[in-house]
Tab-separated table of C-alpha atoms in Angstrom:
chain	number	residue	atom	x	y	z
A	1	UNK	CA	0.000	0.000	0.000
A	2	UNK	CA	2.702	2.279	1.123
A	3	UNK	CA	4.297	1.698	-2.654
A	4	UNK	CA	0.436	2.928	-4.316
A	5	UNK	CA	0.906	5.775	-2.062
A	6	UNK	CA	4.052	6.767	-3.226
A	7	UNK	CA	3.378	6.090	-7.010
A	8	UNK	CA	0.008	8.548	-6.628
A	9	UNK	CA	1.372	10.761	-4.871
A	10	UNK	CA	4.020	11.107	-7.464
A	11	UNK	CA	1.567	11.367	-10.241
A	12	UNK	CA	-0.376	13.639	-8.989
A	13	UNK	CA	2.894	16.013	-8.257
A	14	UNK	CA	3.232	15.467	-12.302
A	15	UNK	CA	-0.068	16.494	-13.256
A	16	UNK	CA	0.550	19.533	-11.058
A	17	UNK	CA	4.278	20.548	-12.726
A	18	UNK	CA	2.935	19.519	-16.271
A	19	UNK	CA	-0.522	21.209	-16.177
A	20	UNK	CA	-2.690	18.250	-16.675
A	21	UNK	CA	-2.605	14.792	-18.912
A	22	UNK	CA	-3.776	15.557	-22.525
A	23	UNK	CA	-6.932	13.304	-23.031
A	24	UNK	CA	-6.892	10.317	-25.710
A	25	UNK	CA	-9.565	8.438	-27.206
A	26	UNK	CA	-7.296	5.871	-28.903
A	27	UNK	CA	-10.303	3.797	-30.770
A	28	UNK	CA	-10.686	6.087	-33.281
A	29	UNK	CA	-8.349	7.691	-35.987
A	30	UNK	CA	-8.701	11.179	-35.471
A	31	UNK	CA	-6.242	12.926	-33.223
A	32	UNK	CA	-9.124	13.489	-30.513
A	33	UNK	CA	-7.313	15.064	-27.301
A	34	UNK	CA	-7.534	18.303	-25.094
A	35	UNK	CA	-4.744	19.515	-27.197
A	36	UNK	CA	-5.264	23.116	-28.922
A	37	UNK	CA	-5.209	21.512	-32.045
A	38	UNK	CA	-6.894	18.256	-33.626
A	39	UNK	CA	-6.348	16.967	-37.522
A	40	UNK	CA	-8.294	14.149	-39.341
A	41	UNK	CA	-9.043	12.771	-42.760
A	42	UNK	CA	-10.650	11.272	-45.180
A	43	UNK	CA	-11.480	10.175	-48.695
A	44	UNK	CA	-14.016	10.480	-51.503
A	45	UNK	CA	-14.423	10.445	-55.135
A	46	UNK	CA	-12.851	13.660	-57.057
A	47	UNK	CA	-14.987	15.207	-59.902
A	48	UNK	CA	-11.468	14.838	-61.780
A	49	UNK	CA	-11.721	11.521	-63.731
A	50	UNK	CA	-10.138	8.486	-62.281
A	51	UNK	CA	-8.514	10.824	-58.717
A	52	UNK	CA	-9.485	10.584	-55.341
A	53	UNK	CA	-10.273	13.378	-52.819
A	54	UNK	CA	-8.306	13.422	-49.838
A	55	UNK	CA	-10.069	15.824	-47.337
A	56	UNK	CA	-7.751	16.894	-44.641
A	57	UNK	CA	-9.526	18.212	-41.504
A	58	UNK	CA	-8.350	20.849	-38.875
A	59	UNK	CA	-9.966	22.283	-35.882
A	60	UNK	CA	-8.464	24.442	-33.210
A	61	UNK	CA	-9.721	26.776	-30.335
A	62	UNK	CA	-9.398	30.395	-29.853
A	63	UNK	CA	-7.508	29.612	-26.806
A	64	UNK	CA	-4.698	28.489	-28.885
A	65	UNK	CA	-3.776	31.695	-30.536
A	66	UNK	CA	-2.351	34.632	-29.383
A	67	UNK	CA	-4.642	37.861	-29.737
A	68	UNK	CA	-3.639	41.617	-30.155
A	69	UNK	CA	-5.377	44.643	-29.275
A	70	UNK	CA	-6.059	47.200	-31.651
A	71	UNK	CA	-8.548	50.299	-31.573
A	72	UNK	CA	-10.236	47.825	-29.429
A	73	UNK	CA	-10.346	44.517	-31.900
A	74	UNK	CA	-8.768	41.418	-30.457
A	75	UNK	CA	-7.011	39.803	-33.689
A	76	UNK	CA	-5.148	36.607	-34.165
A	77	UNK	CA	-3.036	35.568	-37.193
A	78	UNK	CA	-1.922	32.469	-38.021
A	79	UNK	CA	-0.487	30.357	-41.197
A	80	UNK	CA	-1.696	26.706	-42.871
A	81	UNK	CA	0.247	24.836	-44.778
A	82	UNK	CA	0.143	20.734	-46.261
A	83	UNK	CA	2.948	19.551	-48.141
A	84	UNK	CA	1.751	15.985	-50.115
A	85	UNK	CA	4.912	13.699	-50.904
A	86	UNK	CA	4.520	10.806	-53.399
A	87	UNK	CA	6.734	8.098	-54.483
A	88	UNK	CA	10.148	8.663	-53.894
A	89	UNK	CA	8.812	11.707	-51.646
A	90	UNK	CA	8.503	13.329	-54.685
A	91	UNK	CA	6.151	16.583	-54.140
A	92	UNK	CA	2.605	16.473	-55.756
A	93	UNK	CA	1.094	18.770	-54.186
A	94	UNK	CA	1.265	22.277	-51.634
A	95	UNK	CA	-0.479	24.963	-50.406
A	96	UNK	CA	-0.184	27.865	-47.749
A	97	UNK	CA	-2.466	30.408	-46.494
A	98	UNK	CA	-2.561	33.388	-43.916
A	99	UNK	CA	-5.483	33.734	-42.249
A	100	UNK	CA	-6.608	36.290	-40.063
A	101	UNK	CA	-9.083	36.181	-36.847
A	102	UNK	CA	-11.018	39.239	-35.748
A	103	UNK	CA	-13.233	39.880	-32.898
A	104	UNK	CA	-14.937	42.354	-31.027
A	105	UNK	CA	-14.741	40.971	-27.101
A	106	UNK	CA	-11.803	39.917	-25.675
A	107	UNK	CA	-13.987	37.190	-23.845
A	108	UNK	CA	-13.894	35.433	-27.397
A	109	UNK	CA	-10.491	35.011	-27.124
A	110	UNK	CA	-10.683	33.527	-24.091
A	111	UNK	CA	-13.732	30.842	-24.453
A	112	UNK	CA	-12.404	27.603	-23.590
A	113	UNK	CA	-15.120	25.973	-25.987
A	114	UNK	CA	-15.239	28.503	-28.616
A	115	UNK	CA	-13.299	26.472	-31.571
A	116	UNK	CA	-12.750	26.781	-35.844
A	117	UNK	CA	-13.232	23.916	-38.108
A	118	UNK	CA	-11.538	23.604	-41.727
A	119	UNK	CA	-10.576	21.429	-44.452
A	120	UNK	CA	-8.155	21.474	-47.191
A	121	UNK	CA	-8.579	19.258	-50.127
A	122	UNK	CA	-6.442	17.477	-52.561
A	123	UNK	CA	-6.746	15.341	-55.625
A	124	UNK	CA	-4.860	12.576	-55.944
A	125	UNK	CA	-4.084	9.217	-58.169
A	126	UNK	CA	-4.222	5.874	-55.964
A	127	UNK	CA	-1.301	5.358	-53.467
A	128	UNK	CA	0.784	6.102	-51.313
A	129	UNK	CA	1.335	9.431	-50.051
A	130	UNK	CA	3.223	11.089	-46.898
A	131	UNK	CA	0.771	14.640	-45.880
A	132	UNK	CA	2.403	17.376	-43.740
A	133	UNK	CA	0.885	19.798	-42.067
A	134	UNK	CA	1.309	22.410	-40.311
A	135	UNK	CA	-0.611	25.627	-38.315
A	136	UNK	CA	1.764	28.067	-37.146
A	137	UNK	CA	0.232	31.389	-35.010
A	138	UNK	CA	2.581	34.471	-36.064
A	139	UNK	CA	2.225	36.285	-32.990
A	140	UNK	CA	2.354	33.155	-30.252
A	141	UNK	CA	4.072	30.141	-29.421
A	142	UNK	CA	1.673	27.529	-31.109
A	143	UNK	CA	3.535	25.311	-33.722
A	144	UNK	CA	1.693	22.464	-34.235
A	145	UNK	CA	2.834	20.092	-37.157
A	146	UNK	CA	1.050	16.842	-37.913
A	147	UNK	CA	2.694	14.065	-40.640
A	148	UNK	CA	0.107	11.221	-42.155
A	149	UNK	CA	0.870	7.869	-43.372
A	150	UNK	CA	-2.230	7.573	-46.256
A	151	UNK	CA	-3.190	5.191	-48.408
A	152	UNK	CA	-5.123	6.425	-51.451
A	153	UNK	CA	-7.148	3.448	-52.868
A	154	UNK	CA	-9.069	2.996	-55.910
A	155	UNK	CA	-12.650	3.238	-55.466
A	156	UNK	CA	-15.050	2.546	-58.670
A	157	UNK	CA	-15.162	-1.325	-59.210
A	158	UNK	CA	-18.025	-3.550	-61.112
A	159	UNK	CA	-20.078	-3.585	-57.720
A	160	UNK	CA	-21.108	-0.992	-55.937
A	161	UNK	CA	-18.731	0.831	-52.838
A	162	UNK	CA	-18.649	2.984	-50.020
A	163	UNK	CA	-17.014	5.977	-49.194
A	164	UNK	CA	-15.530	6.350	-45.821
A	165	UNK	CA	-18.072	7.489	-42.955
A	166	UNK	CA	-17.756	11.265	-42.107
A	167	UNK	CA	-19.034	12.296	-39.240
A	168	UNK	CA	-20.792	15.613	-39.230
A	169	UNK	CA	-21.032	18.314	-36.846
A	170	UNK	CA	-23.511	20.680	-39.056
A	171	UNK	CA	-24.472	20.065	-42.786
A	172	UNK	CA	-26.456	22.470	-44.997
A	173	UNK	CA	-28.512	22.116	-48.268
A	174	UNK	CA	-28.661	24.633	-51.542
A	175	UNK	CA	-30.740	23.774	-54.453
A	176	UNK	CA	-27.919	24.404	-56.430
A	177	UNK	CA	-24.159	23.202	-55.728
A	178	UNK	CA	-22.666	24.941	-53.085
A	179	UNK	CA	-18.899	26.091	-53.241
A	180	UNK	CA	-16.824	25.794	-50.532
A	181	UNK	CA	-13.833	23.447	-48.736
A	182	UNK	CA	-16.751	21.548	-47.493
A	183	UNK	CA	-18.909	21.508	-50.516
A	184	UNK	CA	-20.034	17.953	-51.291
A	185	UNK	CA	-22.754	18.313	-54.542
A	186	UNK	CA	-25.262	20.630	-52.998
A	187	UNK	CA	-24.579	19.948	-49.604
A	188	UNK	CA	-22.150	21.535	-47.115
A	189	UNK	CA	-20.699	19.314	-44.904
A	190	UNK	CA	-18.885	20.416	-42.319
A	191	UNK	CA	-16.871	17.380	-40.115
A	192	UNK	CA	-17.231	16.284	-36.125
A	193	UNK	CA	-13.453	15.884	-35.173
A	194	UNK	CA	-13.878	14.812	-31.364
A	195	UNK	CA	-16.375	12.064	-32.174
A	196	UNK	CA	-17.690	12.507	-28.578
A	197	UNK	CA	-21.326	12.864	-28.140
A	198	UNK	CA	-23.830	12.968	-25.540
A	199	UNK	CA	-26.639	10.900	-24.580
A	200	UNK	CA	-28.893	13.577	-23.665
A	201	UNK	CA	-32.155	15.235	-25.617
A	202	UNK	CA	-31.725	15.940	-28.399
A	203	UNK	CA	-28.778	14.507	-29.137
A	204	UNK	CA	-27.979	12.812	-32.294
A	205	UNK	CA	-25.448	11.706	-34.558
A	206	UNK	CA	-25.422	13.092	-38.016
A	207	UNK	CA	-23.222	11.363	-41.044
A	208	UNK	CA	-22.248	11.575	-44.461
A	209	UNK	CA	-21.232	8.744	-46.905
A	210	UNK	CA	-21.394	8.493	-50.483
A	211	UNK	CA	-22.249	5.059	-52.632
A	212	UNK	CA	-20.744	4.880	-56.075
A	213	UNK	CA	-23.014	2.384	-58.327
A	214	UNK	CA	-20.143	0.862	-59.877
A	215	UNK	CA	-19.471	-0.367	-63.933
A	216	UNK	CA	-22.455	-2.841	-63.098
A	217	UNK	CA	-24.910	0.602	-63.432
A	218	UNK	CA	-26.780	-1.124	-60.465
A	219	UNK	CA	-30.379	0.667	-60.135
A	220	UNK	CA	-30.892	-0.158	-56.277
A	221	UNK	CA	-29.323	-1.430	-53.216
A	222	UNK	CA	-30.326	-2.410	-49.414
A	223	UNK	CA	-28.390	0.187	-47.253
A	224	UNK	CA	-28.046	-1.390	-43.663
A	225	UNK	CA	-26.981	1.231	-40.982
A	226	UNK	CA	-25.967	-0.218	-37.237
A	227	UNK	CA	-24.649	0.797	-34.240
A	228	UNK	CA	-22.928	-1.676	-31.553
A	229	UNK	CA	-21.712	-0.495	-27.915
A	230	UNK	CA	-18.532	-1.878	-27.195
A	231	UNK	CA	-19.455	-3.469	-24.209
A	232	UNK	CA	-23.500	-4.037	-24.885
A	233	UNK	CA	-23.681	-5.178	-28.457
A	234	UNK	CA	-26.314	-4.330	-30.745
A	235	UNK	CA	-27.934	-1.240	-29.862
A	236	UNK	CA	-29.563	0.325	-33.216
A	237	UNK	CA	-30.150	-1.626	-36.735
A	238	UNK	CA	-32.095	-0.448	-39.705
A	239	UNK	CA	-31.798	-1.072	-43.496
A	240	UNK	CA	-32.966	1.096	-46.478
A	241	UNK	CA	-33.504	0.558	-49.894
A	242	UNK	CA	-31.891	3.040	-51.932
A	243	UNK	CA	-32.113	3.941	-55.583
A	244	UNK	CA	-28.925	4.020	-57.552
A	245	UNK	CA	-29.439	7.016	-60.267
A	246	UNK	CA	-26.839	8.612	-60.280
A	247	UNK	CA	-23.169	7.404	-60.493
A	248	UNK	CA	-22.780	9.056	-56.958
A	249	UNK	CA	-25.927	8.541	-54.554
A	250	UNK	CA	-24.944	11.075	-51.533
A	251	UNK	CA	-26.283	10.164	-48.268
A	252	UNK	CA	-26.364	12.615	-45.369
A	253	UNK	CA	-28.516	10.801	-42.137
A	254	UNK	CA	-28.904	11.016	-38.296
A	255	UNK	CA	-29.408	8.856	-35.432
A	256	UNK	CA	-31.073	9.788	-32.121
A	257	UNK	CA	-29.045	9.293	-29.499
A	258	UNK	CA	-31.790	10.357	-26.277
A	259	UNK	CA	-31.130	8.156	-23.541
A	260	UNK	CA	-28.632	5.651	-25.240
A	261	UNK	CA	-25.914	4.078	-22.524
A	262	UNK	CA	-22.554	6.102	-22.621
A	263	UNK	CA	-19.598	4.244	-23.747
A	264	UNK	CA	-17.809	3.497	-27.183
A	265	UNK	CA	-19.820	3.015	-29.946
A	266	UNK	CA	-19.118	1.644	-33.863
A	267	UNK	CA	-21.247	3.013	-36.386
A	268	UNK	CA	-21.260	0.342	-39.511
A	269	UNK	CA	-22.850	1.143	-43.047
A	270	UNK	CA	-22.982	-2.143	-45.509
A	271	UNK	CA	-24.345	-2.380	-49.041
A	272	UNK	CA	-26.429	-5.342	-49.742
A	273	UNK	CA	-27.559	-6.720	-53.089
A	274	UNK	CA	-29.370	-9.620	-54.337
A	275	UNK	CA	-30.702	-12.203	-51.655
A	276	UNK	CA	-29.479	-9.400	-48.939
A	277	UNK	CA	-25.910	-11.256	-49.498
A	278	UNK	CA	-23.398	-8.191	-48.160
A	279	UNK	CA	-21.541	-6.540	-50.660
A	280	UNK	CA	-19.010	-3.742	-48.721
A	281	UNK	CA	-18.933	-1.924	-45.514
A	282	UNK	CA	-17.098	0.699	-43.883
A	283	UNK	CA	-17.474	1.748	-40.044
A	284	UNK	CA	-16.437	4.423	-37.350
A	285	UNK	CA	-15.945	4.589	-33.816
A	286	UNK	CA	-17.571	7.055	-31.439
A	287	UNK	CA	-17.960	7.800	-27.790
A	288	UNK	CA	-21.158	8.812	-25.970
A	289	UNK	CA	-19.592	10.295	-22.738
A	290	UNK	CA	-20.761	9.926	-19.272
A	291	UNK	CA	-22.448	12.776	-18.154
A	292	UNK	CA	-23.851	13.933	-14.140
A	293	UNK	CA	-27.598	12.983	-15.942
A	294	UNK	CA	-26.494	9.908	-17.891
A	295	UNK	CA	-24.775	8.752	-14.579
A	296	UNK	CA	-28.142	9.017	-12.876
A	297	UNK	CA	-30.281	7.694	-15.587
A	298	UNK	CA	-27.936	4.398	-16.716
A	299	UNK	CA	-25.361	3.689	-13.576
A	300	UNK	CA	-27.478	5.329	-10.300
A	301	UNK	CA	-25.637	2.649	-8.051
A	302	UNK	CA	-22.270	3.972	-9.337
A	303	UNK	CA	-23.674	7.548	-8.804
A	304	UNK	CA	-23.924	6.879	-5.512
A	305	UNK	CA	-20.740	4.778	-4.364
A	306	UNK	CA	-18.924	7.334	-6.246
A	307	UNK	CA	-20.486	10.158	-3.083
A	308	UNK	CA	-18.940	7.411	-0.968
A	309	UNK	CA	-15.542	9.831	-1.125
A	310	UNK	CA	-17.374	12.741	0.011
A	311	UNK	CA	-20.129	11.519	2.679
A	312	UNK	CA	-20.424	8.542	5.118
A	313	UNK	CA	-23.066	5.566	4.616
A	314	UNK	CA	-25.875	6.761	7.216
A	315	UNK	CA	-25.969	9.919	4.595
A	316	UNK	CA	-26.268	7.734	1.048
A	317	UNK	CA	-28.840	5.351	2.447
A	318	UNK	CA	-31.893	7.722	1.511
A	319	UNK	CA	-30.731	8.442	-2.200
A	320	UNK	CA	-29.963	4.606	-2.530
A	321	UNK	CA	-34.252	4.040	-1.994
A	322	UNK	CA	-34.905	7.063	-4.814
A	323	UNK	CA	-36.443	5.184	-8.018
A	324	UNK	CA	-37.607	8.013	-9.673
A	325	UNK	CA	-35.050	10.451	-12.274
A	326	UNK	CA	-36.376	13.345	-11.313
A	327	UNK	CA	-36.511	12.788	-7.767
A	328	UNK	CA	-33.019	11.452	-8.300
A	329	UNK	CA	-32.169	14.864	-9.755
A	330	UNK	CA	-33.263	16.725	-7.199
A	331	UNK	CA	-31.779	14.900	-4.503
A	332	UNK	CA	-28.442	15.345	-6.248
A	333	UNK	CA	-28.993	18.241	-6.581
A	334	UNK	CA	-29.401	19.406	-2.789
A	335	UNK	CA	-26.350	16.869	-1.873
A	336	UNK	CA	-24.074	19.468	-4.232
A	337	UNK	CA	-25.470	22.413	-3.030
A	338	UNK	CA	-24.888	21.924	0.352
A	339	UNK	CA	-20.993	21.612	-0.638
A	340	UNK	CA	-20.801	24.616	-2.965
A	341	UNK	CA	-18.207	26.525	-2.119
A	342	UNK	CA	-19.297	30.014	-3.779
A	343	UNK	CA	-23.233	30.086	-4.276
A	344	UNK	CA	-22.811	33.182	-5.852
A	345	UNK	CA	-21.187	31.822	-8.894
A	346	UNK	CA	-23.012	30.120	-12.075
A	347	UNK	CA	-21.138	26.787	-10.951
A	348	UNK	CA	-20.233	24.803	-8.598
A	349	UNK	CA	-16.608	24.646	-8.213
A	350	UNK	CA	-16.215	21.548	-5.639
A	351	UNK	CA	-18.632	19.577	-8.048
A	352	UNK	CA	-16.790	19.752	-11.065
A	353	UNK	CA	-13.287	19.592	-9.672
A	354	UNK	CA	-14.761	15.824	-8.005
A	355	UNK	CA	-16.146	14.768	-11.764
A	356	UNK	CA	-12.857	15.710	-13.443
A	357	UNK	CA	-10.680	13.575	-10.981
A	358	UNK	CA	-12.964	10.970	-11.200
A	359	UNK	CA	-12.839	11.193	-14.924
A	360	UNK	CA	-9.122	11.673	-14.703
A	361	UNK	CA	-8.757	8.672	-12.206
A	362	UNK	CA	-10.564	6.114	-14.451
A	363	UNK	CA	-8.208	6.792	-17.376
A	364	UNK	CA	-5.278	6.648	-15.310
A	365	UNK	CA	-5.971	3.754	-13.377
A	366	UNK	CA	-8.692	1.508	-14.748
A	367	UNK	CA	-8.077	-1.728	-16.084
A	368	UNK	CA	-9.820	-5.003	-16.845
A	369	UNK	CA	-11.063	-5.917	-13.670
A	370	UNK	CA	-11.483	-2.332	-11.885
A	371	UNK	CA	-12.867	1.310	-12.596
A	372	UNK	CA	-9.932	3.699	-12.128
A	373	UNK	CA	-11.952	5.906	-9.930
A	374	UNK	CA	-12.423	2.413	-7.209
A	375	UNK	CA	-8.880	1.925	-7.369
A	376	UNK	CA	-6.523	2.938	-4.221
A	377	UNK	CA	-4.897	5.255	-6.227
A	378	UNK	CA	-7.542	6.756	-7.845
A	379	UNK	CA	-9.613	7.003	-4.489
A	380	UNK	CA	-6.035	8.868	-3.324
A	381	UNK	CA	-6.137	11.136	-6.320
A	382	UNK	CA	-9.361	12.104	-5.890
């Protein structure tokens, strides 16, 4: 025990002298952390004969850049760049741009969830290609440089295929094509680079694939869409039957997710044909994170052992014998006001300093057979 003690202890003094442990979601491609910055990509079919689109994705927060005053504007300037290296690194492709950031309240600059999402696009033949990129603030420290490994493959065959799965943070229609970096036919599509969701109402997940018909000219297809927890299994199935008119059928659909169990999710879209027999499928992974109301809805004896740091038995007894959500709620409620620490302000400061260890305890310490949080050390850390 004395050992644990030591090695928490020791952690924690890291955490403290390195300002925190960037987190990862490692079941997924994109770069999803709490870093400034966060890159992704994918690809689709170019309107140039024969090349493929790679979409390169960006997003980073206000918080990131550093912001002058002037005549009292708060603006930010910083440079992108992607260099695309071929066979024998030779260099297909490169572009660079200085852009600017203006605002009107230095608050902006300052809003920890205030963030900018981006793309760059590049056609490409099939194979292999090394991307660089790079974002570069002219007036702060931030440097952030990112090199990709990608694999452009052929996509039209005699069946039909799949594009990759994009998942979509907003999405717009025109009548008429739109033109921008996210422009995909008349839609603008602009991408979700976290892939965390929550569970609560009116939540959803929106995507984006495209199905090319192929040299067979197919005229319809069964379009099967599922989603499997991790941990749970099957949790959503349904299959479509979609008409194949065009050589590009563009598909752009959402999923509730009200009241679905946190956790990792893969999202799975497969093409059937004749007799239903499974043609070609792509999938993405996803996390619904735990939130104070999905902890109370889908884990309330959790909920409750987790208060076990902060009160003795005698005082958890009477929330243990609440059934009801709301009631649970409110109970909660009262047990967190009672230990706010500054009434006065919109939050409450000792509440979500407790979640965040506890969040930060289960990804340091979990494993197999425990939560983190349940651990010695994380109870110690917390």
């Amino acid at each position: 025990m004395r050992g644990l003690l030591k090695q928490a202890l020791l952690i924690f003094i890291l955490l403290l002298v390195g300002g925190g442990v960037s987190h990862s979601a490692n079941f997924y491609k994109a770069e999803a952390t709490n870093k400034q910055v966060i890159v992704d990509y994918a690809q689709f079919l170019s309107a140039d004969s024969g090349k493929i689109r790679l979409e390169v994705y960006y997003q980073f927060y206000n918080t990131a850049l550093e912001f002058l005053e002037k005549n009292g504007k708060f603006t930010a300037t910083y440079t992108i760049s992607i260099k695309v290296l071929g066979k024998n690194n030779v260099e297909v492709s490169k572009f660079k741009e200085r852009k600017t950031i203006t605002v009107n309240d230095v608050k902006i600059t300052k809003a920890v969830r205030n963030y900018r999402t981006n793309q760059l696009n590049v056609d490409l033949e099939p194979g292999k290609y090394t991307v660089y990129f790079r974002l570069s603030d002219e007036n702060g420290p931030l440097e952030y440089r990112r090199k990709i490994k990608v694999k452009v493959k052929k996509i039209i065959a005699k069946k039909p295929r799949l594009s990759e799965i994009e998942l979509v943070q907003a999405a717009t229609k025109g009548e008429d094509e739109v033109t921008n970096s996210f422009t995909k036919g008349n839609l603008s599509v602009v991408p979700s680079l976290t892939h965390l969701y929550s569970s609560e109402a009116g939540a959803k997940l929106l995507f984006y694939f495209e199905i090319y018909r192929g040299l067979d000219s197919m005229d319809e297809i069964n379009v099967e869409t599922s989603l499997r927890h991790a941990k749970k299994g099957l949790a959503y199935r349904d299959t479509l039957s979609t008409e194949l008119f065009q050589p590009i059928t563009r598909q752009l659909r959402e999923i509730s997710l009200a009241n679905y169990r946190p956790g990792e999710y893969e999202l799975t879209v497969r093409l059937r044909g004749r007799r239903f027999k499974k043609i070609t499928q792509k999938s993405v992974r996803f996390e619904i994170q735990w939130t104070f109301l999905a902890r109370l809805r889908h884990d309330y004896k959790t909920a409750i052992d987790q208060l076990s740091y902060l009160s003795d038995v005698t005082g958890l007894n009477e929330l243990r014998k609440i059934d009801d959500l709301k009631e649970r709620i409110k109970a909660f409620n009262a047990f967190w006001a009672k230990r706010d620490p500054d009434p006065t302000t919109p939050i409450n400061e000792m509440k979500v300093s407790f979640y965040n260890r506890v969040a930060m305890a289960d990804k340091l310490f979990s494993n197999s057979f425990r939560d983190g949080w349940r651990s010695d050390r994380g109870r110690i850390y917390i």
